[in-house]
């Protein structure tokens, strides 16, 4: 019975990670579409940098390329700023259910690179508003 319980827990955790990955992927797809609009291009041009998001819990990474006005699954070595967090934290953050500064202070978000670029990204995302 205990092996069955462990198996169910493992399957449940695996399912939730898959759902989070699908949600994060959908968010980045919407972000890419929003960046391709005239409003998105204008907002991105004010930053004109590359930012990455790494999710160590799932091993997935995404790139927000504000130079090319797109977001995609992948890696970039030349990023001006890189965020590292669990994918579930990103989903909470993107849905507005979590405070970014609070998560950063709790150590749930790590930032490597230019903090000014990271702050400017927040302004770009605000301009995109409901499109994401």
PDB file of C-alpha atoms in Angstrom:
ATOM      1  CA  UNK A   1       0.000   0.000   0.000  1.00  0.00           C
ATOM      2  CA  UNK A   2       2.824   2.426   0.734  1.00  0.00           C
ATOM      3  CA  UNK A   3       4.341   1.810  -2.740  1.00  0.00           C
ATOM      4  CA  UNK A   4       0.971   2.675  -4.272  1.00  0.00           C
ATOM      5  CA  UNK A   5       0.793   5.903  -2.237  1.00  0.00           C
ATOM      6  CA  UNK A   6       4.285   6.922  -3.339  1.00  0.00           C
ATOM      7  CA  UNK A   7       3.401   6.102  -6.934  1.00  0.00           C
ATOM      8  CA  UNK A   8       0.239   8.221  -6.778  1.00  0.00           C
ATOM      9  CA  UNK A   9       2.159  11.130  -5.220  1.00  0.00           C
ATOM     10  CA  UNK A  10       4.835  10.884  -7.898  1.00  0.00           C
ATOM     11  CA  UNK A  11       2.240  10.811 -10.692  1.00  0.00           C
ATOM     12  CA  UNK A  12       0.407  13.763  -9.137  1.00  0.00           C
ATOM     13  CA  UNK A  13       3.571  15.838  -8.869  1.00  0.00           C
ATOM     14  CA  UNK A  14       4.545  14.955 -12.422  1.00  0.00           C
ATOM     15  CA  UNK A  15       1.069  15.972 -13.644  1.00  0.00           C
ATOM     16  CA  UNK A  16       1.252  19.341 -11.854  1.00  0.00           C
ATOM     17  CA  UNK A  17       4.711  20.043 -13.297  1.00  0.00           C
ATOM     18  CA  UNK A  18       3.369  19.281 -16.787  1.00  0.00           C
ATOM     19  CA  UNK A  19       0.427  21.633 -16.221  1.00  0.00           C
ATOM     20  CA  UNK A  20       2.720  24.407 -14.981  1.00  0.00           C
ATOM     21  CA  UNK A  21       4.952  23.937 -18.029  1.00  0.00           C
ATOM     22  CA  UNK A  22       1.927  24.181 -20.325  1.00  0.00           C
ATOM     23  CA  UNK A  23       0.803  27.325 -18.515  1.00  0.00           C
ATOM     24  CA  UNK A  24       4.260  28.918 -18.681  1.00  0.00           C
ATOM     25  CA  UNK A  25       4.519  27.994 -22.363  1.00  0.00           C
ATOM     26  CA  UNK A  26       1.121  29.592 -23.039  1.00  0.00           C
ATOM     27  CA  UNK A  27       2.176  32.757 -21.198  1.00  0.00           C
ATOM     28  CA  UNK A  28       5.366  33.078 -23.253  1.00  0.00           C
ATOM     29  CA  UNK A  29       3.431  32.432 -26.488  1.00  0.00           C
ATOM     30  CA  UNK A  30       1.002  35.224 -25.592  1.00  0.00           C
ATOM     31  CA  UNK A  31       3.941  37.442 -24.675  1.00  0.00           C
ATOM     32  CA  UNK A  32       5.538  36.792 -28.070  1.00  0.00           C
ATOM     33  CA  UNK A  33       2.305  37.658 -29.874  1.00  0.00           C
ATOM     34  CA  UNK A  34       1.922  40.845 -27.821  1.00  0.00           C
ATOM     35  CA  UNK A  35       5.525  41.895 -28.535  1.00  0.00           C
ATOM     36  CA  UNK A  36       4.853  41.567 -32.277  1.00  0.00           C
ATOM     37  CA  UNK A  37       2.115  44.227 -32.137  1.00  0.00           C
ATOM     38  CA  UNK A  38       2.885  47.922 -32.744  1.00  0.00           C
ATOM     39  CA  UNK A  39       2.449  48.642 -29.012  1.00  0.00           C
ATOM     40  CA  UNK A  40       4.744  45.724 -28.149  1.00  0.00           C
ATOM     41  CA  UNK A  41       7.409  46.788 -30.628  1.00  0.00           C
ATOM     42  CA  UNK A  42       7.385  50.336 -29.317  1.00  0.00           C
ATOM     43  CA  UNK A  43       7.658  49.178 -25.689  1.00  0.00           C
ATOM     44  CA  UNK A  44      10.414  46.652 -26.525  1.00  0.00           C
ATOM     45  CA  UNK A  45      12.439  49.265 -28.406  1.00  0.00           C
ATOM     46  CA  UNK A  46      12.851  51.239 -25.184  1.00  0.00           C
ATOM     47  CA  UNK A  47      14.724  48.323 -23.600  1.00  0.00           C
ATOM     48  CA  UNK A  48      16.213  46.548 -26.648  1.00  0.00           C
ATOM     49  CA  UNK A  49      17.813  43.727 -24.627  1.00  0.00           C
ATOM     50  CA  UNK A  50      17.498  39.981 -24.128  1.00  0.00           C
ATOM     51  CA  UNK A  51      16.185  38.510 -20.858  1.00  0.00           C
ATOM     52  CA  UNK A  52      16.023  34.829 -19.967  1.00  0.00           C
ATOM     53  CA  UNK A  53      13.888  32.848 -17.556  1.00  0.00           C
ATOM     54  CA  UNK A  54      15.259  29.565 -16.238  1.00  0.00           C
ATOM     55  CA  UNK A  55      13.099  27.035 -14.411  1.00  0.00           C
ATOM     56  CA  UNK A  56      15.449  24.616 -12.605  1.00  0.00           C
ATOM     57  CA  UNK A  57      12.572  22.477 -11.334  1.00  0.00           C
ATOM     58  CA  UNK A  58      11.494  21.547 -14.868  1.00  0.00           C
ATOM     59  CA  UNK A  59      14.743  22.194 -16.741  1.00  0.00           C
ATOM     60  CA  UNK A  60      12.943  24.531 -19.162  1.00  0.00           C
ATOM     61  CA  UNK A  61      14.207  27.971 -20.209  1.00  0.00           C
ATOM     62  CA  UNK A  62      12.615  30.822 -22.120  1.00  0.00           C
ATOM     63  CA  UNK A  63      14.023  33.885 -23.847  1.00  0.00           C
ATOM     64  CA  UNK A  64      12.380  37.282 -24.113  1.00  0.00           C
ATOM     65  CA  UNK A  65      14.200  38.939 -26.988  1.00  0.00           C
ATOM     66  CA  UNK A  66      13.222  42.595 -26.927  1.00  0.00           C
ATOM     67  CA  UNK A  67      15.581  43.277 -29.859  1.00  0.00           C
ATOM     68  CA  UNK A  68      13.604  40.923 -32.126  1.00  0.00           C
ATOM     69  CA  UNK A  69      10.259  41.486 -30.324  1.00  0.00           C
ATOM     70  CA  UNK A  70       9.598  37.841 -29.539  1.00  0.00           C
ATOM     71  CA  UNK A  71       9.607  35.297 -26.715  1.00  0.00           C
ATOM     72  CA  UNK A  72      10.420  31.615 -27.177  1.00  0.00           C
ATOM     73  CA  UNK A  73      11.476  28.415 -25.439  1.00  0.00           C
ATOM     74  CA  UNK A  74      15.257  28.112 -25.468  1.00  0.00           C
ATOM     75  CA  UNK A  75      18.465  29.529 -24.064  1.00  0.00           C
ATOM     76  CA  UNK A  76      20.592  32.563 -24.777  1.00  0.00           C
ATOM     77  CA  UNK A  77      24.114  33.075 -23.500  1.00  0.00           C
ATOM     78  CA  UNK A  78      24.106  36.832 -24.254  1.00  0.00           C
ATOM     79  CA  UNK A  79      21.208  37.814 -21.994  1.00  0.00           C
ATOM     80  CA  UNK A  80      21.460  41.153 -20.220  1.00  0.00           C
ATOM     81  CA  UNK A  81      19.489  39.690 -17.300  1.00  0.00           C
ATOM     82  CA  UNK A  82      18.476  36.179 -16.274  1.00  0.00           C
ATOM     83  CA  UNK A  83      15.749  35.199 -13.860  1.00  0.00           C
ATOM     84  CA  UNK A  84      15.811  31.824 -12.139  1.00  0.00           C
ATOM     85  CA  UNK A  85      12.759  30.469 -10.303  1.00  0.00           C
ATOM     86  CA  UNK A  86      10.525  27.439 -10.114  1.00  0.00           C
ATOM     87  CA  UNK A  87       7.963  27.321 -12.865  1.00  0.00           C
ATOM     88  CA  UNK A  88       5.086  27.387 -10.350  1.00  0.00           C
ATOM     89  CA  UNK A  89       6.474  30.652  -8.945  1.00  0.00           C
ATOM     90  CA  UNK A  90       6.520  32.118 -12.456  1.00  0.00           C
ATOM     91  CA  UNK A  91       2.915  31.085 -13.072  1.00  0.00           C
ATOM     92  CA  UNK A  92       1.858  32.714  -9.774  1.00  0.00           C
ATOM     93  CA  UNK A  93       3.813  35.831 -10.673  1.00  0.00           C
ATOM     94  CA  UNK A  94       2.391  36.051 -14.194  1.00  0.00           C
ATOM     95  CA  UNK A  95      -1.155  35.590 -12.927  1.00  0.00           C
ATOM     96  CA  UNK A  96      -0.730  38.458 -10.469  1.00  0.00           C
ATOM     97  CA  UNK A  97      -1.142  36.196  -7.441  1.00  0.00           C
ATOM     98  CA  UNK A  98       2.338  36.942  -6.097  1.00  0.00           C
ATOM     99  CA  UNK A  99       4.404  40.040  -5.382  1.00  0.00           C
ATOM    100  CA  UNK A 100       7.699  39.995  -7.324  1.00  0.00           C
ATOM    101  CA  UNK A 101       9.620  41.915  -4.666  1.00  0.00           C
ATOM    102  CA  UNK A 102       8.321  39.610  -1.931  1.00  0.00           C
ATOM    103  CA  UNK A 103       9.342  36.530  -3.924  1.00  0.00           C
ATOM    104  CA  UNK A 104      12.773  38.042  -4.529  1.00  0.00           C
ATOM    105  CA  UNK A 105      13.217  38.840  -0.831  1.00  0.00           C
ATOM    106  CA  UNK A 106      12.144  35.270   0.061  1.00  0.00           C
ATOM    107  CA  UNK A 107      14.794  33.901  -2.300  1.00  0.00           C
ATOM    108  CA  UNK A 108      12.223  32.341  -4.628  1.00  0.00           C
ATOM    109  CA  UNK A 109      13.456  34.476  -7.535  1.00  0.00           C
ATOM    110  CA  UNK A 110      17.122  34.912  -8.400  1.00  0.00           C
ATOM    111  CA  UNK A 111      18.372  37.590 -10.763  1.00  0.00           C
ATOM    112  CA  UNK A 112      21.698  37.503 -12.523  1.00  0.00           C
ATOM    113  CA  UNK A 113      22.707  40.483 -14.620  1.00  0.00           C
ATOM    114  CA  UNK A 114      21.558  44.050 -15.014  1.00  0.00           C
ATOM    115  CA  UNK A 115      18.851  44.921 -12.480  1.00  0.00           C
ATOM    116  CA  UNK A 116      17.921  48.054 -14.437  1.00  0.00           C
ATOM    117  CA  UNK A 117      17.064  45.903 -17.455  1.00  0.00           C
ATOM    118  CA  UNK A 118      14.957  43.657 -15.236  1.00  0.00           C
ATOM    119  CA  UNK A 119      13.051  46.682 -13.931  1.00  0.00           C
ATOM    120  CA  UNK A 120      12.533  47.973 -17.484  1.00  0.00           C
ATOM    121  CA  UNK A 121      11.114  44.581 -18.478  1.00  0.00           C
ATOM    122  CA  UNK A 122       8.404  45.102 -15.854  1.00  0.00           C
ATOM    123  CA  UNK A 123       7.434  48.367 -17.567  1.00  0.00           C
ATOM    124  CA  UNK A 124       7.303  46.649 -20.973  1.00  0.00           C
ATOM    125  CA  UNK A 125       5.053  43.915 -19.592  1.00  0.00           C
ATOM    126  CA  UNK A 126       2.757  46.512 -18.008  1.00  0.00           C
ATOM    127  CA  UNK A 127       2.401  48.257 -21.378  1.00  0.00           C
ATOM    128  CA  UNK A 128       1.398  44.953 -22.953  1.00  0.00           C
ATOM    129  CA  UNK A 129      -1.265  44.638 -20.266  1.00  0.00           C
ATOM    130  CA  UNK A 130      -4.122  42.255 -20.939  1.00  0.00           C
ATOM    131  CA  UNK A 131      -2.557  40.878 -24.109  1.00  0.00           C
ATOM    132  CA  UNK A 132      -0.525  38.516 -21.946  1.00  0.00           C
TER     133      UNK A 132
END
